[in-house]
mmCIF file of C-alpha atoms in Angstrom:
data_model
loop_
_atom_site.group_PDB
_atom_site.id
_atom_site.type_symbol
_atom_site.label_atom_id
_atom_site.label_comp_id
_atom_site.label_asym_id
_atom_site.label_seq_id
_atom_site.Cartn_x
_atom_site.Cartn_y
_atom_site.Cartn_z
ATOM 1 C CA UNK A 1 -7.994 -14.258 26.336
ATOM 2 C CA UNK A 2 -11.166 -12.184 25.130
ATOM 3 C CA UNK A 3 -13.572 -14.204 23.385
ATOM 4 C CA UNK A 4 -13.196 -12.480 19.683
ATOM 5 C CA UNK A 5 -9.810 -11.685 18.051
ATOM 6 C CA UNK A 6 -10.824 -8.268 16.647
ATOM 7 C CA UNK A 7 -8.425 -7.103 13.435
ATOM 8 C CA UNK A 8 -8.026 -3.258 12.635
ATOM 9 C CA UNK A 9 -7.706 -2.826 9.183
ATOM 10 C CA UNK A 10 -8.154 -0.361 6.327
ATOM 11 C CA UNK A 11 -11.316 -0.247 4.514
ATOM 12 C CA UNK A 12 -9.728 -0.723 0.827
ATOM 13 C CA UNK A 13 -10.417 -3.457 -1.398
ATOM 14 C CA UNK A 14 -7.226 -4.492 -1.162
ATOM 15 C CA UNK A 15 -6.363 -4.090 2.664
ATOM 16 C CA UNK A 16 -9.999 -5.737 3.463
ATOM 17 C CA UNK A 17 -9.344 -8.729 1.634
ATOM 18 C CA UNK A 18 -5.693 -8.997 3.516
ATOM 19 C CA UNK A 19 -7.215 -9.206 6.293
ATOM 20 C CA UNK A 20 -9.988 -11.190 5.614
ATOM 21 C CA UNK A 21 -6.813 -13.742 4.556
ATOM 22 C CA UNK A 22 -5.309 -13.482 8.569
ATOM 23 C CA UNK A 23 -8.698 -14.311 9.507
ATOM 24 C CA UNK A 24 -9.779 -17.310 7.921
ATOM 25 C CA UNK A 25 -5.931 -18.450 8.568
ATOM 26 C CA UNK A 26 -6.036 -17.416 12.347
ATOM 27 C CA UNK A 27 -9.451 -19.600 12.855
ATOM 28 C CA UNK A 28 -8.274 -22.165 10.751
ATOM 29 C CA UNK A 29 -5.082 -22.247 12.743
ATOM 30 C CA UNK A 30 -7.150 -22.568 15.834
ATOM 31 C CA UNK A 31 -10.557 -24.046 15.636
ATOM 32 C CA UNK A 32 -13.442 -22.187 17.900
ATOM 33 C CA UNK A 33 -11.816 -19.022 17.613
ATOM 34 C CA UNK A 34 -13.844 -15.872 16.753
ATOM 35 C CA UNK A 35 -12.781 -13.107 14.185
ATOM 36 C CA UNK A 36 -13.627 -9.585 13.884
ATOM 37 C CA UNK A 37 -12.979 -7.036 11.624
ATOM 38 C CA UNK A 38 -12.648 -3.467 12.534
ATOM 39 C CA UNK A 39 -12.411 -1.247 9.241
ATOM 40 C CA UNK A 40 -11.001 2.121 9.974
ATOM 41 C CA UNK A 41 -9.887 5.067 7.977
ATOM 42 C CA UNK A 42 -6.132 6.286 7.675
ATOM 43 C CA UNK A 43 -5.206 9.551 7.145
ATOM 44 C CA UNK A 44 -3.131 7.719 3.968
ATOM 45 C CA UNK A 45 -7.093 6.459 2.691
ATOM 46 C CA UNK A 46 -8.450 10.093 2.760
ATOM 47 C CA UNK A 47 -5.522 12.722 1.609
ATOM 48 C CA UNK A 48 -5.667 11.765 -1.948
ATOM 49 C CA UNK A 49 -4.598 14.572 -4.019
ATOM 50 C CA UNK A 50 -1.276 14.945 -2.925
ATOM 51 C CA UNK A 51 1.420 12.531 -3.216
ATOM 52 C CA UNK A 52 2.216 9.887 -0.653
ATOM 53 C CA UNK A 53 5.699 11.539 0.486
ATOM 54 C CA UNK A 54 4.465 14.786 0.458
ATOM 55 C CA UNK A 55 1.828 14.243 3.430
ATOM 56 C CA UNK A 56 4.292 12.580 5.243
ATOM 57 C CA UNK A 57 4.974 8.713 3.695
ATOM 58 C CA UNK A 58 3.492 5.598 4.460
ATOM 59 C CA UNK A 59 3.226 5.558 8.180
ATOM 60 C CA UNK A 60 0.332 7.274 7.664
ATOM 61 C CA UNK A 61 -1.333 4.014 7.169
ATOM 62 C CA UNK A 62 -0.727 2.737 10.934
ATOM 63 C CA UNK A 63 -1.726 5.310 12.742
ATOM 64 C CA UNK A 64 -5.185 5.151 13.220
ATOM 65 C CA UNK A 65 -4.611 1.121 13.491
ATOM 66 C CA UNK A 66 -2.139 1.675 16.239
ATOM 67 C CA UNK A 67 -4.831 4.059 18.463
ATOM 68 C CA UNK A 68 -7.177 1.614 17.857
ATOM 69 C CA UNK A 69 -5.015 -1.184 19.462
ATOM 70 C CA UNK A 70 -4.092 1.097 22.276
ATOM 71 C CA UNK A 71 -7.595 2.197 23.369
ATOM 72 C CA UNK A 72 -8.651 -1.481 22.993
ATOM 73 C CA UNK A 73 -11.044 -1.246 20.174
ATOM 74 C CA UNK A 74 -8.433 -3.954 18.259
ATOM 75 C CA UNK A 75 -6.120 -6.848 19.321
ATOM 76 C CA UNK A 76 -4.058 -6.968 16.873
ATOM 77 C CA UNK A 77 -3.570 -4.676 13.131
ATOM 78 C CA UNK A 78 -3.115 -5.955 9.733
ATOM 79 C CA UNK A 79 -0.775 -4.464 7.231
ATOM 80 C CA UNK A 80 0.865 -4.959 3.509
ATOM 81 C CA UNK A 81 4.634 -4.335 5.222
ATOM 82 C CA UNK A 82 5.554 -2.400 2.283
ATOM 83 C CA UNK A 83 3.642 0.158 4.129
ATOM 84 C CA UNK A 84 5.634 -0.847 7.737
ATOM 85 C CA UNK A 85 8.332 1.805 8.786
ATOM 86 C CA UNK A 86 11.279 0.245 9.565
ATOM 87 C CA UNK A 87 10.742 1.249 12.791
ATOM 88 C CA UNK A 88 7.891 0.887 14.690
ATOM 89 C CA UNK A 89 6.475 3.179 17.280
ATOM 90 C CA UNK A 90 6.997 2.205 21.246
ATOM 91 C CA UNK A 91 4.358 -0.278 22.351
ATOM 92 C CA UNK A 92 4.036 -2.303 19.077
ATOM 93 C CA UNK A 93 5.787 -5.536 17.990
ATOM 94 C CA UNK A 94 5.584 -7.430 14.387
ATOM 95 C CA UNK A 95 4.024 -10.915 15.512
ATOM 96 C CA UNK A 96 4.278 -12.767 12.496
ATOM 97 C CA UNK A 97 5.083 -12.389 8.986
ATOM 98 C CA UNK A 98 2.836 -14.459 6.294
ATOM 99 C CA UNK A 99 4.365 -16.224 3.014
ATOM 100 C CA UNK A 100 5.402 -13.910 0.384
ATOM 101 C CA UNK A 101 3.279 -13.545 -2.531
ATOM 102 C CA UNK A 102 4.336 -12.451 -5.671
ATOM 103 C CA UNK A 103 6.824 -9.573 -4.719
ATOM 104 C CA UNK A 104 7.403 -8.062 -8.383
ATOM 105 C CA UNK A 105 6.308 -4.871 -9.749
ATOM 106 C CA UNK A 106 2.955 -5.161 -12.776
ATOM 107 C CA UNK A 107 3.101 -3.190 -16.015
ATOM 108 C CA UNK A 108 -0.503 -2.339 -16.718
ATOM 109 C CA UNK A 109 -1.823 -1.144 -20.078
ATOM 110 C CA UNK A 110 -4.707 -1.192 -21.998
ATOM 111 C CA UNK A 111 -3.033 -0.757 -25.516
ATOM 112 C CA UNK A 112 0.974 -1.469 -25.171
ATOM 113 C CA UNK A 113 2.187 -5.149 -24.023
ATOM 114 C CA UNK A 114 5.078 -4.453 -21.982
ATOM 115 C CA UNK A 115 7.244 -1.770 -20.799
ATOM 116 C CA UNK A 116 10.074 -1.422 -23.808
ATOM 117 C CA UNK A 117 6.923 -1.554 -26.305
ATOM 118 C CA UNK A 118 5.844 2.228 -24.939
ATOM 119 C CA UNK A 119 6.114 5.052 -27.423
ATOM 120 C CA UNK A 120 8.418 8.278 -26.960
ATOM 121 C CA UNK A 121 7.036 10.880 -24.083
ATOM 122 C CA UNK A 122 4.232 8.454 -23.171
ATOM 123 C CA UNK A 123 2.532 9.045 -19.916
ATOM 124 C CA UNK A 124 2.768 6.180 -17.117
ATOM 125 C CA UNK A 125 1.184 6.318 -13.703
ATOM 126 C CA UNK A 126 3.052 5.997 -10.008
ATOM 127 C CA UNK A 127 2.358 6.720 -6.325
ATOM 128 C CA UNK A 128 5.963 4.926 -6.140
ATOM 129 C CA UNK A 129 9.478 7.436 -6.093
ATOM 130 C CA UNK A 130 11.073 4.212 -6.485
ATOM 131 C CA UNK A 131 8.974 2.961 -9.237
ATOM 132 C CA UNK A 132 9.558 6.513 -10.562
ATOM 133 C CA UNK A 133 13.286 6.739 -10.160
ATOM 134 C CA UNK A 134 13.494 3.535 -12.130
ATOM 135 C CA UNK A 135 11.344 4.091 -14.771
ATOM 136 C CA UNK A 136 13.407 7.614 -15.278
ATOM 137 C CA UNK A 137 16.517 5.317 -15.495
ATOM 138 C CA UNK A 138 15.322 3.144 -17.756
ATOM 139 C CA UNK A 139 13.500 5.485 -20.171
ATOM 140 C CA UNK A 140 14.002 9.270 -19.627
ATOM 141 C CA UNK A 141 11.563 10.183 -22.405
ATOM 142 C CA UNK A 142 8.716 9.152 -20.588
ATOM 143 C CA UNK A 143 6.230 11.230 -18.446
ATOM 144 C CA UNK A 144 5.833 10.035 -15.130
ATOM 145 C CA UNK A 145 2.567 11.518 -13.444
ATOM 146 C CA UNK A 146 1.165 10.783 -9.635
ATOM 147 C CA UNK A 147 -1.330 8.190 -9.148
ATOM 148 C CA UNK A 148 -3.023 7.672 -6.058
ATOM 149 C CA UNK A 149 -6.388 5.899 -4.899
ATOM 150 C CA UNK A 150 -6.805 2.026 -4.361
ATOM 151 C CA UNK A 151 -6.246 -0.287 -6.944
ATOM 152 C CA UNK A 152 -9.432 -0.361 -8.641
ATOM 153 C CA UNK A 153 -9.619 3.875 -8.830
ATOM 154 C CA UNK A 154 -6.324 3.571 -10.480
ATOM 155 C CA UNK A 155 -7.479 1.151 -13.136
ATOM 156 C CA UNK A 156 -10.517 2.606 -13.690
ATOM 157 C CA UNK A 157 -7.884 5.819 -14.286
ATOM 158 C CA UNK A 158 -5.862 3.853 -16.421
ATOM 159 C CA UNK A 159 -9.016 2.840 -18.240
ATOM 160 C CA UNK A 160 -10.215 6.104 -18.881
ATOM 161 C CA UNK A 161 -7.563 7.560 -20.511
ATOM 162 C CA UNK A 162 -5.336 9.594 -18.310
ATOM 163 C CA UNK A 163 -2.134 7.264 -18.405
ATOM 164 C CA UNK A 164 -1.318 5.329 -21.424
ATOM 165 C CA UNK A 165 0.441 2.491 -18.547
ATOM 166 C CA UNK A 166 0.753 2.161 -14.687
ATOM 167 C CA UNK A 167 2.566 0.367 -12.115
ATOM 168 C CA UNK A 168 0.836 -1.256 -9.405
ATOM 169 C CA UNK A 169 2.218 -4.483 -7.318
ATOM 170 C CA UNK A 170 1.394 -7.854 -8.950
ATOM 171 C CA UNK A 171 0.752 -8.934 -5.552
ATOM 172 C CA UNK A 172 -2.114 -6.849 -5.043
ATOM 173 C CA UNK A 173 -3.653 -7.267 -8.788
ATOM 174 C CA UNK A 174 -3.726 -10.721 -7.673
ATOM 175 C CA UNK A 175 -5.194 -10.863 -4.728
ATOM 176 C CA UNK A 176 -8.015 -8.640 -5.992
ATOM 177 C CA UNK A 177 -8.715 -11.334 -9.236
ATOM 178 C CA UNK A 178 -7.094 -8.893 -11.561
ATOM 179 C CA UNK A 179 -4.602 -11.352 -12.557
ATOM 180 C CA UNK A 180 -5.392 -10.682 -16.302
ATOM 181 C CA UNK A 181 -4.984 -7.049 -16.034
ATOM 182 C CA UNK A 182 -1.188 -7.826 -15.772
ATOM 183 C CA UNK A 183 0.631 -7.572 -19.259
ATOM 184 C CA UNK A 184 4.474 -7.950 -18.454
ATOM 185 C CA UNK A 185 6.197 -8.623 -14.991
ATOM 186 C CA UNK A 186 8.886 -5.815 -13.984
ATOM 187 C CA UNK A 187 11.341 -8.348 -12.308
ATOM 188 C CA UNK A 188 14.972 -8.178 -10.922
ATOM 189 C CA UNK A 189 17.704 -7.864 -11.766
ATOM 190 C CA UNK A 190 16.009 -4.892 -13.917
ATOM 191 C CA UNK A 191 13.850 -3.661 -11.945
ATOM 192 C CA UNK A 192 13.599 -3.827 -7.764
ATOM 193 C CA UNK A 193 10.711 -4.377 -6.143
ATOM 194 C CA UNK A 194 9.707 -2.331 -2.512
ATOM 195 C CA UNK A 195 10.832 -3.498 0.284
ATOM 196 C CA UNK A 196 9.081 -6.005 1.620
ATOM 197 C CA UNK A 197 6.755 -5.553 -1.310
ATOM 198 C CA UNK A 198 4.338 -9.292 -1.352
ATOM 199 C CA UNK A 199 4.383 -9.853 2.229
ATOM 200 C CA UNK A 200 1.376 -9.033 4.730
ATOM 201 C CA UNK A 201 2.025 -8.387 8.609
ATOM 202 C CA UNK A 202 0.620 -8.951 11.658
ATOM 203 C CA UNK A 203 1.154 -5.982 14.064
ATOM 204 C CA UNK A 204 0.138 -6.377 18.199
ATOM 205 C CA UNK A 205 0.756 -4.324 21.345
ATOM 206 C CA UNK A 206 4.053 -5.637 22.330
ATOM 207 C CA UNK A 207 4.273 -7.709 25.843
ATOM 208 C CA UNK A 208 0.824 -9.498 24.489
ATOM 209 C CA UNK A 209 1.702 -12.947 24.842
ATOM 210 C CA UNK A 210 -1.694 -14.142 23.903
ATOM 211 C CA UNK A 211 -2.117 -12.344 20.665
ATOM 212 C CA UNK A 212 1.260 -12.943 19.391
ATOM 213 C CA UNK A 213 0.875 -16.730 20.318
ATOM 214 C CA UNK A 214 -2.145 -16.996 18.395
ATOM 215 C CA UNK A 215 -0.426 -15.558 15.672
ATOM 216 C CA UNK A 216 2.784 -16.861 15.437
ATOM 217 C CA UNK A 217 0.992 -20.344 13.844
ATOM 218 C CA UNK A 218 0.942 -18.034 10.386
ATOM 219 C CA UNK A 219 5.036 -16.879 10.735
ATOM 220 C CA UNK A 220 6.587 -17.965 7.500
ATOM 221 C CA UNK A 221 10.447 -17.646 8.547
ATOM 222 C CA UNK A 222 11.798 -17.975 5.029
ATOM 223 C CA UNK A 223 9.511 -14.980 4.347
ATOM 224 C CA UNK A 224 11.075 -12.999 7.846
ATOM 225 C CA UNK A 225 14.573 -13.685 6.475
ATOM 226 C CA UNK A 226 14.538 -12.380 2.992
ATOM 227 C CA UNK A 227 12.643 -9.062 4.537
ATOM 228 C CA UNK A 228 14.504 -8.968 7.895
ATOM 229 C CA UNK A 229 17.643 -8.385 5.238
ATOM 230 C CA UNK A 230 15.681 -5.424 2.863
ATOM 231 C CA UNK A 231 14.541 -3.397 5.842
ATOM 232 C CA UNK A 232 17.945 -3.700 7.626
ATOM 233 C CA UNK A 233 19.380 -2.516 4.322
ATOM 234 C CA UNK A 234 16.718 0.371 4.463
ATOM 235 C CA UNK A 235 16.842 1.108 7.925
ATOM 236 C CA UNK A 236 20.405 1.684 7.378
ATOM 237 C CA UNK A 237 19.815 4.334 5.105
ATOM 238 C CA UNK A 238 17.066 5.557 7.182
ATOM 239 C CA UNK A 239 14.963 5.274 4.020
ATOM 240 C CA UNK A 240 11.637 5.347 4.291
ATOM 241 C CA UNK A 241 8.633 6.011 1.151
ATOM 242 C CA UNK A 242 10.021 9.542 0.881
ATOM 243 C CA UNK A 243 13.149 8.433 -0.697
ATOM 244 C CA UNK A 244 13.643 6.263 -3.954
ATOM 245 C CA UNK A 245 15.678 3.379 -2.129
ATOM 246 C CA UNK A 246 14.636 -0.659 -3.492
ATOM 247 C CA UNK A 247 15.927 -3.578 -2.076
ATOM 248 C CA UNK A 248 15.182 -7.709 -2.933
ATOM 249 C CA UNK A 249 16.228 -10.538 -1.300
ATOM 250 C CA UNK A 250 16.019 -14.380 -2.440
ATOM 251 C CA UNK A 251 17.238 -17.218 -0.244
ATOM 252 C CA UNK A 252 18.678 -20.563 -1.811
ATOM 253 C CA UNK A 253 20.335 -23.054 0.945
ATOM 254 C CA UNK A 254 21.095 -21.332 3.369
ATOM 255 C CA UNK A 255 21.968 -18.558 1.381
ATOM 256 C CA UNK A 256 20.829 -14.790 1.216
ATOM 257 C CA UNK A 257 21.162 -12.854 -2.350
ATOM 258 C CA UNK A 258 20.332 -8.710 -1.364
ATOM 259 C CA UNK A 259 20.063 -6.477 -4.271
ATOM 260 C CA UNK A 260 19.565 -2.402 -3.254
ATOM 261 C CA UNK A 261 19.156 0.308 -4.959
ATOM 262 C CA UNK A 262 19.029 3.680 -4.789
ATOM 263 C CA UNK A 263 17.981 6.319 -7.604
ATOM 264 C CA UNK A 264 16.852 9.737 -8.292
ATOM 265 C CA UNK A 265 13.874 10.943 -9.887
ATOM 266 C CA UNK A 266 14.996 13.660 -11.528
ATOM 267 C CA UNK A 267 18.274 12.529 -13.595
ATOM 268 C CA UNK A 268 17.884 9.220 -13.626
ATOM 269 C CA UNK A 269 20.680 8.313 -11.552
ATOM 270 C CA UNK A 270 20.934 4.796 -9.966
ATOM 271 C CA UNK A 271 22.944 3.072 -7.351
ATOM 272 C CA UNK A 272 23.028 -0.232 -7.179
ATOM 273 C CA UNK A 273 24.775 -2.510 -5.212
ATOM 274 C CA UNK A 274 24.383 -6.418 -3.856
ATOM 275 C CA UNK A 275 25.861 -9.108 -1.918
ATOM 276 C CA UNK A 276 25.314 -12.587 -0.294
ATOM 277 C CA UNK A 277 25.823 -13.858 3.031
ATOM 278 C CA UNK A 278 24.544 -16.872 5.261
ATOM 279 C CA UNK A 279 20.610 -16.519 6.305
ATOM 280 C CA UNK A 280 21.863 -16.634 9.981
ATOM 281 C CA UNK A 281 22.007 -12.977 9.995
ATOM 282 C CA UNK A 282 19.978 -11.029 7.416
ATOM 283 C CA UNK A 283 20.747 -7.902 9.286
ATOM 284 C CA UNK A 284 24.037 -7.900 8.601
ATOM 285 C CA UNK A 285 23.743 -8.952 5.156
ATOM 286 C CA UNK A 286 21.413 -5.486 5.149
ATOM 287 C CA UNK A 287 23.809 -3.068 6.687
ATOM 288 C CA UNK A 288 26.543 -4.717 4.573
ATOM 289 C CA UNK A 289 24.524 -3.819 1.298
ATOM 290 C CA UNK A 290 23.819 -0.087 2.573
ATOM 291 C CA UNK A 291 27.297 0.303 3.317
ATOM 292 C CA UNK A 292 27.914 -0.511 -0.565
ATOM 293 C CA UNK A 293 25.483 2.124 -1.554
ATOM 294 C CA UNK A 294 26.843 4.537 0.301
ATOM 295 C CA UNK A 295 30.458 4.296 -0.630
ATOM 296 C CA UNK A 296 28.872 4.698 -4.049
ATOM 297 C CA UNK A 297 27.016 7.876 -2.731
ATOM 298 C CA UNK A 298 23.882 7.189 -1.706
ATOM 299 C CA UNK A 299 23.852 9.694 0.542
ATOM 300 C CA UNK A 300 23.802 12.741 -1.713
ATOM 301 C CA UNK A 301 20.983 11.107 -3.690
ATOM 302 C CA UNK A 302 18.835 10.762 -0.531
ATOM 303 C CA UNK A 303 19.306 14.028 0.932
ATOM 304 C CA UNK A 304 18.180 15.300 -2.798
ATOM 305 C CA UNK A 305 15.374 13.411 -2.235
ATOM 306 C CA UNK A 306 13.963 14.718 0.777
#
């Protein structure tokens, strides 16, 4: 085992302080071990004025991560797994997933309390097609406009007048200390969070036994279970952050609840569709709900999509 763990991680706020989390976790988990960061820039960090499915989606965000692992620069890669495709490339496994943190979606305004309170044609803020598709659904008089940058460029955005609201992720507000930034929760059964959205991920070269020991001490399973169920469901659908497809799972004993949707950012139409099953096999609980959506025609709405 090398003598320093070294973590490849973006260079945002938000990713930085992720990883900083697996770090102090990893040496707290095992005493005498040293922690590196390596901050590197994604081709996701740096293409900012177009939108996140037009320059190809959120794998974008691994890339440089993986090459950093494979050339040996980094042991192991750090990642919001939101941002995860549901597949990942040859040579890389998912070593642990951490505790979920708050998974819901934030309405953020300076001058309007919560979502309903927004006047006609007012101007909200989303990187999201999913956020988009369901804010369409919900209110078709409002302008939805792109939003990119990290959290704190899109606040100071916010801030400065362009958008009269956004939607970021509680999750990272939180983590960040903007917890009072957050005026109203968008929560299920109303409004579906990403897949996955809350949780962070550990990503190693796969057949390192070391690494993924060392990190399998932070593996929350009732975590893996809830998203092993939204990415099967996604997966299924071959969705990916091109498409508008959302999908939440909760877990009560023994017991997985999947809600899915799928929408369209142009009408307004949604999909929706949910199920339960026993947590022995969240995949199957995912295919199941996909197979819902798609008897309900999912499929036409995703090929619009891309």
């Amino acid at each position: 085992m090398a003598a320093t763990l070294r973590i490849a991680t973006r260079k945002s706020p938000l990713a930085l302080w992720q990883t900083e989390h697996v770090a102090a976790r990893l040496r707290q988990a095992h005493p005498g071990l040293a922690v590196e960061l390596l901050p590197l820039s994604t081709r996701g960090d740096v293409v900012l004025d177009r939108s996140l499915a037009a320059i190809g989606g959120k794998g974008l965000f691994l890339k440089e991560l993986e090459e950093a692992m494979q050339d040996g620069r980094a042991d192991l890669a750090v990642h919001s797994l939101k941002d995860v495709p549901m597949q990942l490339d040859p040579g890389f496994a998912l070593a642990a997933i951490l505790a979920r943190a708050n998974p819901y979606d934030a309405f953020v305004s300076d001058r309007f309390a919560d979502f309903d309170e927004l006047p006609q044609r007012a101007v909200v803020g989303t990187s999201s097609l999913r956020r988009h598709a369901q804010i369409r659904a919900l209110r078709p008089d409002l302008q939805v406009r792109d939003l990119r940058g990290n959290v704190n460029t899109r606040l100071a955005k916010l801030d400065g007048g362009e958008y009269d609201a956004i939607i970021l992720a509680c999750a990272g507000l939180e983590r960040l200390g903007f917890h009072q930034r957050i005026r109203a929760q968008l929560a299920p059964p109303r409004f579906l969070p990403a897949v996955a959205q809350g949780a962070i991920a550990i990503e190693v070269r796969e057949g390192d036994a070391e690494v993924a020991a060392l990190c399998a001490a932070l593996h929350d399973v009732e975590t893996a279970l809830r998203v092993r169920a939204e990415r099967a469901m996604n997966l299924e659908l071959h969705g990916s952050c091109q498409v508008p497809i959302a999908g939440f799972a909760t877990l009560a004993d023994g017991e997985l609840h999947l809600r899915a949707l799928v929408g369209d950012t142009v009408t307004g139409e949604m999909l929706r569709a949910e199920a339960r099953a026993a947590a022995a096999d969240p995949e199957a609980l995912g295919r199941a709900v996909a197979a819902q959506l798609r008897a309900l025609g999912a499929d036409r709405l995703l090929h619009t999509a891309h």
